XYZ file of C-alpha atoms in Angstrom:
449
model
C 103.168 -52.840 191.976
C 104.150 -49.799 194.042
C 106.549 -48.708 191.318
C 103.756 -48.952 188.715
C 101.388 -46.809 190.821
C 104.008 -44.115 191.297
C 104.723 -44.012 187.580
C 100.996 -43.915 186.805
C 100.490 -40.968 189.233
C 103.405 -39.002 187.798
C 102.076 -39.584 184.262
C 98.638 -38.270 185.168
C 100.169 -35.277 186.981
C 102.307 -34.468 183.931
C 99.210 -34.629 181.732
C 97.369 -32.177 183.958
C 100.310 -29.755 183.894
C 100.529 -30.056 180.109
C 96.789 -29.506 179.724
C 96.885 -26.477 182.038
C 99.808 -25.009 180.099
C 97.914 -25.462 176.810
C 94.813 -23.767 178.265
C 96.886 -20.810 179.407
C 98.570 -20.678 175.997
C 95.241 -20.635 174.157
C 93.825 -18.043 176.589
C 96.858 -15.776 176.086
C 96.560 -16.224 172.325
C 92.861 -15.295 172.428
C 93.612 -12.201 174.477
C 96.329 -11.111 172.037
C 93.934 -11.547 169.107
C 91.220 -9.459 170.744
C 90.745 -6.170 168.911
C 91.532 -3.138 171.096
C 88.754 -0.699 171.909
C 88.635 1.618 168.841
C 87.547 4.597 170.958
C 90.530 4.196 173.293
C 92.886 3.780 170.330
C 91.702 7.019 168.716
C 91.678 9.068 171.919
C 95.166 7.852 172.884
C 96.491 8.735 169.435
C 94.812 12.166 169.517
C 96.454 12.913 172.847
C 99.927 11.607 171.979
C 100.049 13.289 168.559
C 98.715 16.646 169.787
C 95.366 16.661 168.032
C 93.219 17.077 171.147
C 94.046 18.390 174.615
C 92.153 18.392 177.894
C 92.088 16.944 181.385
C 89.924 14.070 180.183
C 90.017 13.055 176.540
C 87.190 10.534 176.344
C 83.888 10.064 174.555
C 81.644 12.098 176.868
C 84.021 15.063 177.175
C 84.608 15.148 173.405
C 80.897 15.153 172.611
C 80.190 17.798 175.262
C 82.871 20.191 173.981
C 85.063 20.080 177.097
C 88.322 19.809 175.180
C 90.837 21.952 173.349
C 93.100 21.398 170.362
C 96.815 20.931 170.015
C 98.791 22.175 166.997
C 97.653 19.407 164.639
C 94.042 19.428 165.817
C 93.774 23.179 165.412
C 94.956 22.986 161.784
C 92.662 20.021 161.076
C 89.618 21.955 162.327
C 90.686 25.049 160.391
C 91.046 23.001 157.183
C 87.599 21.470 157.687
C 86.050 24.883 158.385
C 87.665 26.350 155.254
C 86.288 23.514 153.131
C 82.801 24.006 154.633
C 82.906 27.754 153.988
C 84.117 27.297 150.427
C 81.440 24.729 149.627
C 78.601 26.857 151.012
C 79.567 30.283 149.712
C 80.624 29.173 146.220
C 78.002 26.493 145.568
C 75.403 29.231 144.989
C 76.028 32.789 143.849
C 73.777 34.503 146.380
C 75.382 33.478 149.689
C 76.912 36.206 151.851
C 79.056 35.963 154.965
C 78.232 37.317 158.425
C 79.961 37.773 161.757
C 77.698 38.426 164.739
C 78.395 38.898 168.444
C 78.818 35.990 170.852
C 76.318 37.779 173.080
C 72.847 36.644 172.066
C 70.314 39.214 170.894
C 67.144 39.930 172.743
C 65.109 37.832 170.323
C 67.120 34.629 170.777
C 65.159 31.470 171.403
C 67.967 29.835 173.345
C 70.638 31.507 175.428
C 72.915 30.930 178.387
C 73.241 33.608 181.036
C 76.703 34.832 182.014
C 76.157 35.616 185.714
C 78.593 37.448 187.996
C 79.369 34.869 190.684
C 80.288 37.453 193.319
C 77.071 39.414 192.782
C 75.051 36.205 193.098
C 76.888 35.270 196.309
C 76.087 38.669 197.846
C 72.362 38.175 197.136
C 72.313 34.648 198.564
C 74.216 35.616 201.740
C 72.034 38.623 202.534
C 70.096 37.866 205.692
C 66.496 38.633 206.552
C 65.113 38.139 203.036
C 61.904 36.321 202.293
C 61.730 33.750 199.509
C 59.860 36.241 197.325
C 62.496 38.930 197.865
C 65.342 36.493 197.151
C 63.630 35.302 193.975
C 63.071 38.863 192.789
C 66.738 39.772 193.378
C 67.995 36.713 191.484
C 65.622 37.418 188.577
C 66.814 41.019 188.464
C 70.434 39.825 188.299
C 69.580 37.388 185.493
C 67.861 40.116 183.479
C 70.925 42.351 183.813
C 73.351 39.556 182.864
C 74.645 39.003 179.331
C 73.287 36.113 177.280
C 75.615 33.850 175.313
C 74.453 32.363 172.043
C 73.828 28.633 171.680
C 73.239 28.804 167.907
C 73.919 31.077 164.934
C 70.409 31.160 163.471
C 69.228 34.198 165.414
C 72.045 36.417 164.185
C 71.153 35.717 160.545
C 67.450 36.354 161.179
C 68.271 39.724 162.733
C 70.498 40.639 159.770
C 67.935 39.565 157.152
C 66.285 42.959 156.620
C 69.670 44.732 156.296
C 70.753 42.223 153.653
C 67.804 42.709 151.302
C 69.503 45.570 149.483
C 72.312 43.200 148.448
C 69.895 41.109 146.382
C 67.407 43.836 145.403
C 64.764 41.991 147.473
C 64.936 39.000 145.158
C 64.774 35.373 146.347
C 66.511 33.018 146.996
C 69.644 33.996 148.925
C 71.546 32.876 152.001
C 73.543 34.191 154.969
C 76.489 32.105 156.207
C 78.382 32.382 159.478
C 80.883 30.394 161.501
C 81.700 30.871 165.160
C 81.845 29.519 168.702
C 78.579 28.765 170.489
C 78.004 27.665 174.070
C 76.090 24.542 174.954
C 75.020 23.230 178.366
C 75.585 19.531 178.895
C 73.853 17.069 181.173
C 75.011 17.129 184.840
C 77.903 14.822 185.717
C 77.933 12.207 188.480
C 78.420 14.959 191.096
C 75.463 16.989 189.787
C 77.625 19.714 188.225
C 76.522 21.101 184.856
C 79.376 22.343 182.692
C 79.138 24.572 179.645
C 80.713 23.181 176.506
C 81.972 25.064 173.480
C 81.339 24.161 169.850
C 82.458 25.682 166.581
C 79.242 25.843 164.558
C 78.886 26.582 160.861
C 75.528 27.967 159.741
C 73.771 28.701 156.483
C 70.349 30.369 156.716
C 68.659 30.080 153.320
C 65.700 32.322 152.399
C 63.424 31.118 149.603
C 59.841 31.439 148.436
C 57.228 29.262 150.156
C 56.488 27.353 146.928
C 60.125 26.172 146.529
C 61.042 25.640 150.204
C 60.605 21.855 150.020
C 62.738 21.590 146.894
C 65.516 23.597 148.513
C 65.467 21.351 151.594
C 65.943 18.299 149.355
C 68.746 20.070 147.468
C 70.674 21.045 150.581
C 70.296 17.595 152.185
C 71.823 15.955 149.096
C 74.506 18.635 148.868
C 75.540 18.347 152.513
C 75.579 14.539 152.661
C 77.652 14.378 149.495
C 80.057 16.952 150.941
C 80.656 15.043 154.187
C 81.211 11.818 152.284
C 83.689 13.481 149.924
C 86.454 13.523 152.568
C 85.733 10.110 154.089
C 87.490 6.777 153.652
C 84.261 5.018 154.703
C 81.493 7.056 153.079
C 78.756 4.704 154.336
C 79.433 5.839 157.924
C 77.800 9.157 157.026
C 74.008 8.903 156.791
C 70.833 10.999 157.011
C 67.517 10.644 158.798
C 64.345 12.755 158.838
C 62.959 14.008 162.148
C 60.255 16.219 163.632
C 60.870 18.191 166.836
C 58.463 18.878 169.702
C 57.174 22.008 167.938
C 56.278 20.056 164.800
C 59.180 21.456 162.756
C 60.425 18.948 160.187
C 63.993 18.502 159.111
C 66.872 16.129 158.406
C 69.886 15.242 160.511
C 73.183 14.031 159.103
C 74.964 11.467 161.266
C 78.320 9.773 161.637
C 78.430 6.205 162.960
C 80.954 6.149 165.800
C 81.921 2.856 167.491
C 79.365 3.562 170.241
C 76.551 4.611 167.867
C 75.361 7.425 165.600
C 75.887 11.074 166.539
C 74.507 14.106 164.634
C 77.064 16.305 162.838
C 74.731 18.611 160.895
C 71.050 19.548 161.141
C 68.798 20.950 158.418
C 65.381 22.381 159.340
C 62.608 23.971 157.292
C 61.320 26.680 159.656
C 58.674 28.386 157.546
C 58.238 32.130 158.211
C 57.371 31.976 161.923
C 60.913 32.550 163.249
C 61.496 35.468 160.888
C 58.211 37.172 161.797
C 58.854 36.748 165.536
C 62.307 38.275 165.219
C 60.965 41.362 163.412
C 57.734 41.773 165.429
C 55.441 40.751 162.523
C 56.549 43.723 160.385
C 55.528 42.123 157.078
C 56.186 45.176 154.926
C 59.794 45.170 156.105
C 60.292 41.491 155.283
C 58.645 41.174 151.862
C 60.661 39.929 148.879
C 60.044 39.278 145.200
C 59.463 35.772 143.915
C 59.199 36.283 140.164
C 56.115 38.576 139.977
C 54.770 37.860 143.450
C 55.558 39.545 146.761
C 56.038 37.022 149.562
C 57.409 36.546 153.071
C 60.291 34.084 152.605
C 60.508 30.696 154.266
C 63.653 29.968 156.240
C 65.864 26.903 155.909
C 68.520 26.459 158.618
C 71.671 24.403 158.006
C 73.818 24.056 161.134
C 76.985 21.936 161.220
C 79.152 21.121 164.228
C 82.803 21.433 163.132
C 84.148 19.870 166.345
C 81.931 16.832 165.885
C 83.091 16.750 162.258
C 86.768 16.717 163.298
C 86.020 13.832 165.642
C 84.189 11.953 162.884
C 87.094 12.240 160.443
C 89.630 11.173 163.072
C 87.651 7.978 163.670
C 86.958 7.519 159.961
C 90.580 7.902 158.841
C 92.365 5.703 161.401
C 93.453 2.359 159.982
C 95.373 -0.306 161.878
C 97.487 -2.438 159.565
C 99.358 -5.595 160.566
C 102.876 -6.089 159.270
C 105.409 -8.947 159.684
C 109.071 -7.926 159.722
C 112.094 -9.889 158.474
C 112.327 -11.730 161.807
C 108.676 -12.864 161.550
C 107.597 -10.494 164.305
C 104.093 -9.059 164.044
C 103.740 -5.266 164.205
C 100.601 -3.155 164.133
C 100.887 0.049 162.130
C 98.495 2.923 162.818
C 97.839 5.183 159.859
C 95.685 8.304 159.971
C 94.536 8.431 156.351
C 93.069 11.915 156.439
C 91.930 13.381 153.135
C 94.689 15.501 151.503
C 92.526 18.617 151.849
C 92.137 18.058 155.597
C 95.543 16.666 156.599
C 97.259 19.204 158.908
C 100.716 18.401 157.506
C 101.226 17.580 153.848
C 104.982 16.884 153.847
C 107.672 15.954 156.374
C 111.270 16.906 155.560
C 114.050 14.711 156.940
C 117.748 14.114 156.395
C 119.546 10.804 155.895
C 123.250 10.135 155.658
C 125.455 12.900 154.362
C 127.053 16.217 155.318
C 124.739 17.673 157.970
C 125.356 21.371 157.287
C 124.914 21.143 153.501
C 121.805 18.947 153.756
C 120.229 21.285 156.295
C 120.736 24.209 153.925
C 119.007 22.277 151.130
C 116.150 21.405 153.518
C 115.742 25.064 154.465
C 115.526 26.085 150.816
C 112.958 23.394 149.996
C 110.961 24.273 153.137
C 110.652 27.923 152.104
C 109.733 26.962 148.550
C 106.873 24.750 149.730
C 105.636 27.228 152.346
C 105.377 29.900 149.641
C 102.890 27.606 147.890
C 100.900 27.259 151.134
C 101.930 23.606 151.550
C 102.154 22.681 155.246
C 105.578 21.185 156.055
C 106.886 19.413 159.158
C 110.608 20.267 159.604
C 111.766 16.864 160.813
C 115.366 17.667 159.928
C 115.503 19.951 162.982
C 115.044 16.987 165.346
C 118.131 16.445 167.513
C 117.191 12.963 168.781
C 118.341 10.150 166.509
C 115.530 7.805 165.451
C 115.296 5.040 162.893
C 113.447 5.500 159.607
C 110.869 2.956 160.739
C 110.114 5.007 163.850
C 109.906 8.197 161.785
C 107.444 6.635 159.355
C 105.288 5.348 162.226
C 105.250 8.812 163.792
C 104.313 10.566 160.541
C 101.649 7.961 159.720
C 99.987 8.635 163.071
C 100.162 12.376 162.363
C 98.459 11.870 158.994
C 101.416 13.281 157.000
C 100.854 12.631 153.283
C 104.483 12.365 152.143
C 107.910 12.015 153.728
C 110.850 13.501 151.840
C 114.286 12.122 152.706
C 117.378 14.018 151.602
C 120.781 12.297 151.610
C 124.268 12.610 150.130
C 122.847 11.575 146.737
C 120.727 14.753 146.857
C 123.915 16.805 146.944
C 125.469 14.762 144.141
C 122.613 14.512 141.615
C 119.533 16.218 143.168
C 117.631 12.983 143.861
C 115.437 12.571 146.943
C 113.366 9.708 148.336
C 109.591 10.278 148.509
C 107.417 8.001 150.663
C 103.638 7.844 150.269
C 101.616 7.553 153.498
C 98.766 5.538 152.018
C 100.821 2.974 150.088
C 104.180 3.046 151.964
C 105.802 3.017 148.522
C 109.106 4.858 148.262
C 110.157 6.387 144.971
C 113.075 8.461 143.791
C 112.394 11.917 142.360
C 114.434 14.942 141.431
C 114.181 17.720 143.964
C 113.143 20.240 141.284
C 109.956 18.251 140.568
C 108.724 18.006 144.179
C 106.795 21.276 144.365
C 104.781 20.755 141.171
C 104.089 17.130 142.089
C 102.629 18.102 145.489
C 100.559 20.966 144.066
C 98.999 18.692 141.439
C 98.375 15.925 143.982
C 96.557 18.204 146.433
C 94.522 19.953 143.714
C 93.484 16.623 142.217
C 92.248 15.430 145.627
C 90.221 18.618 146.160
C 88.533 18.371 142.760
C 87.355 14.778 143.154
C-alpha cells in the first residue's frame, strides 16, 4: 500500500511538471509569434542604416522635427523634394520659383523670435526695476529681435506684385518655394519648449474668384494622386476637409502611421484677405485680368512637409518577409521597397571570386559609367570586411538598394555579371555592356507610371 501511494504521488508530480513545461512552451511560442512594434522596427532600421540621426529617434522627436539625416536619409529627402518640385512647376505652365529669406517679413502672420540670450539675461538681472519697466525692456528686445518664418506663404504674398509682369497681369499663375521653416512644439515633461525644423514645400496659386473652388478641387486631386504614386500601400494616403478657427476652409492630406493619421500636406482657399493685408489694401497694385474683367485674385495655399513625407514613405515601404532556409530555420527579412525614383541608392557593386585587382578595375569602370548617367551607386567592392552574400543582400535590402551587381571571374572571361532584384530576390545573368541601358530604362519606366 505504501509503495502504491509513493508511485501515485510521483505520477501526479510528473504530470504537473509536464503540464508546467507545456504551458511555458506555449507561452514562449506565443511571445515569438507576437508581431514586433512597427514603429520601433522602422526607427531602429533608420538609425542603423543611416537614414535618420539624433539623440532620440522616436515618434515624438520625428514629428517635432528634432532630428537630422544621415547620408541615405539626406538623399531620400532630396529625391522626394525634386519630385515635388518637378510635379508642381511642370504640371502647369505658369508656375515660377522663389527663394525668400528665413527671416520673416514684417507682415508675417506667424513668426518665432530669435532673441539674444545674453541681452535677455542682462535685463532680467538688472536690479531695482518695477514690473512695468521690466516688461517694457523685454518688449523692446523682442521688437529688435529677428523673426524666423514658420511658413512659406508670406514670402509668396510679398512677391506677388513683383511677379505680375511675368504673366502680363493675367490669371491664373503660381509661385513655388521650398525651404526650412521653424516650428515650436509642445513643452516636454520638464516644461521645456524646443524649436523644430521642417523642410516645407509651398505653392501659392492665384486665380480669379469665380474659379477658386474649381482650382482647389483640381489641386486636391493632383496632390493626393502624386503622394500615392510613390507608395506601396496607396490607401494609407487619404484626404479630409477641415475649417480652421478663422472659418477658412481647406483640405488636409494624411498618412496613416501605426499610431494614427498625421497631416503631410495642407491646401487652403484663403480668398483675397491675406493678399490685401500684406499690401495694405492697395487694390490698384494687386488687380489682374480674368478674361475681360479686372479682379483681385483669390489665393490658394498648398503646403507640404517633406520631412513628414520622408517618414511616411519609410513606414510605407518597409516589408518584413519570413523565409525558411535549407536547415528549416525561420528568418525574417526586412526590405525597404522604396519607389525607384526615391531610393537613395539604385545599384550596389560587389565582387565575388576571382582576381581582386582585375575585378576592382572593372568595378571602377562600371561605377564611373553609371555615375555619368546620374545613377546612384554604392561601391560595395571597396569593403575590406569579408561578409557572406546573404548578409550583403540583407544589408542592401534594408538600405532600399534596387539592384545588386556581382562581378566574378566569369565577368573577366565572358563579360557576364549577376544581377539581383531587391523586390523579387531573383538573380539573373546579364552582359556587363547591357547594364547601363537596362537601369536607365527601368528607372524611367518607374517615373512615368
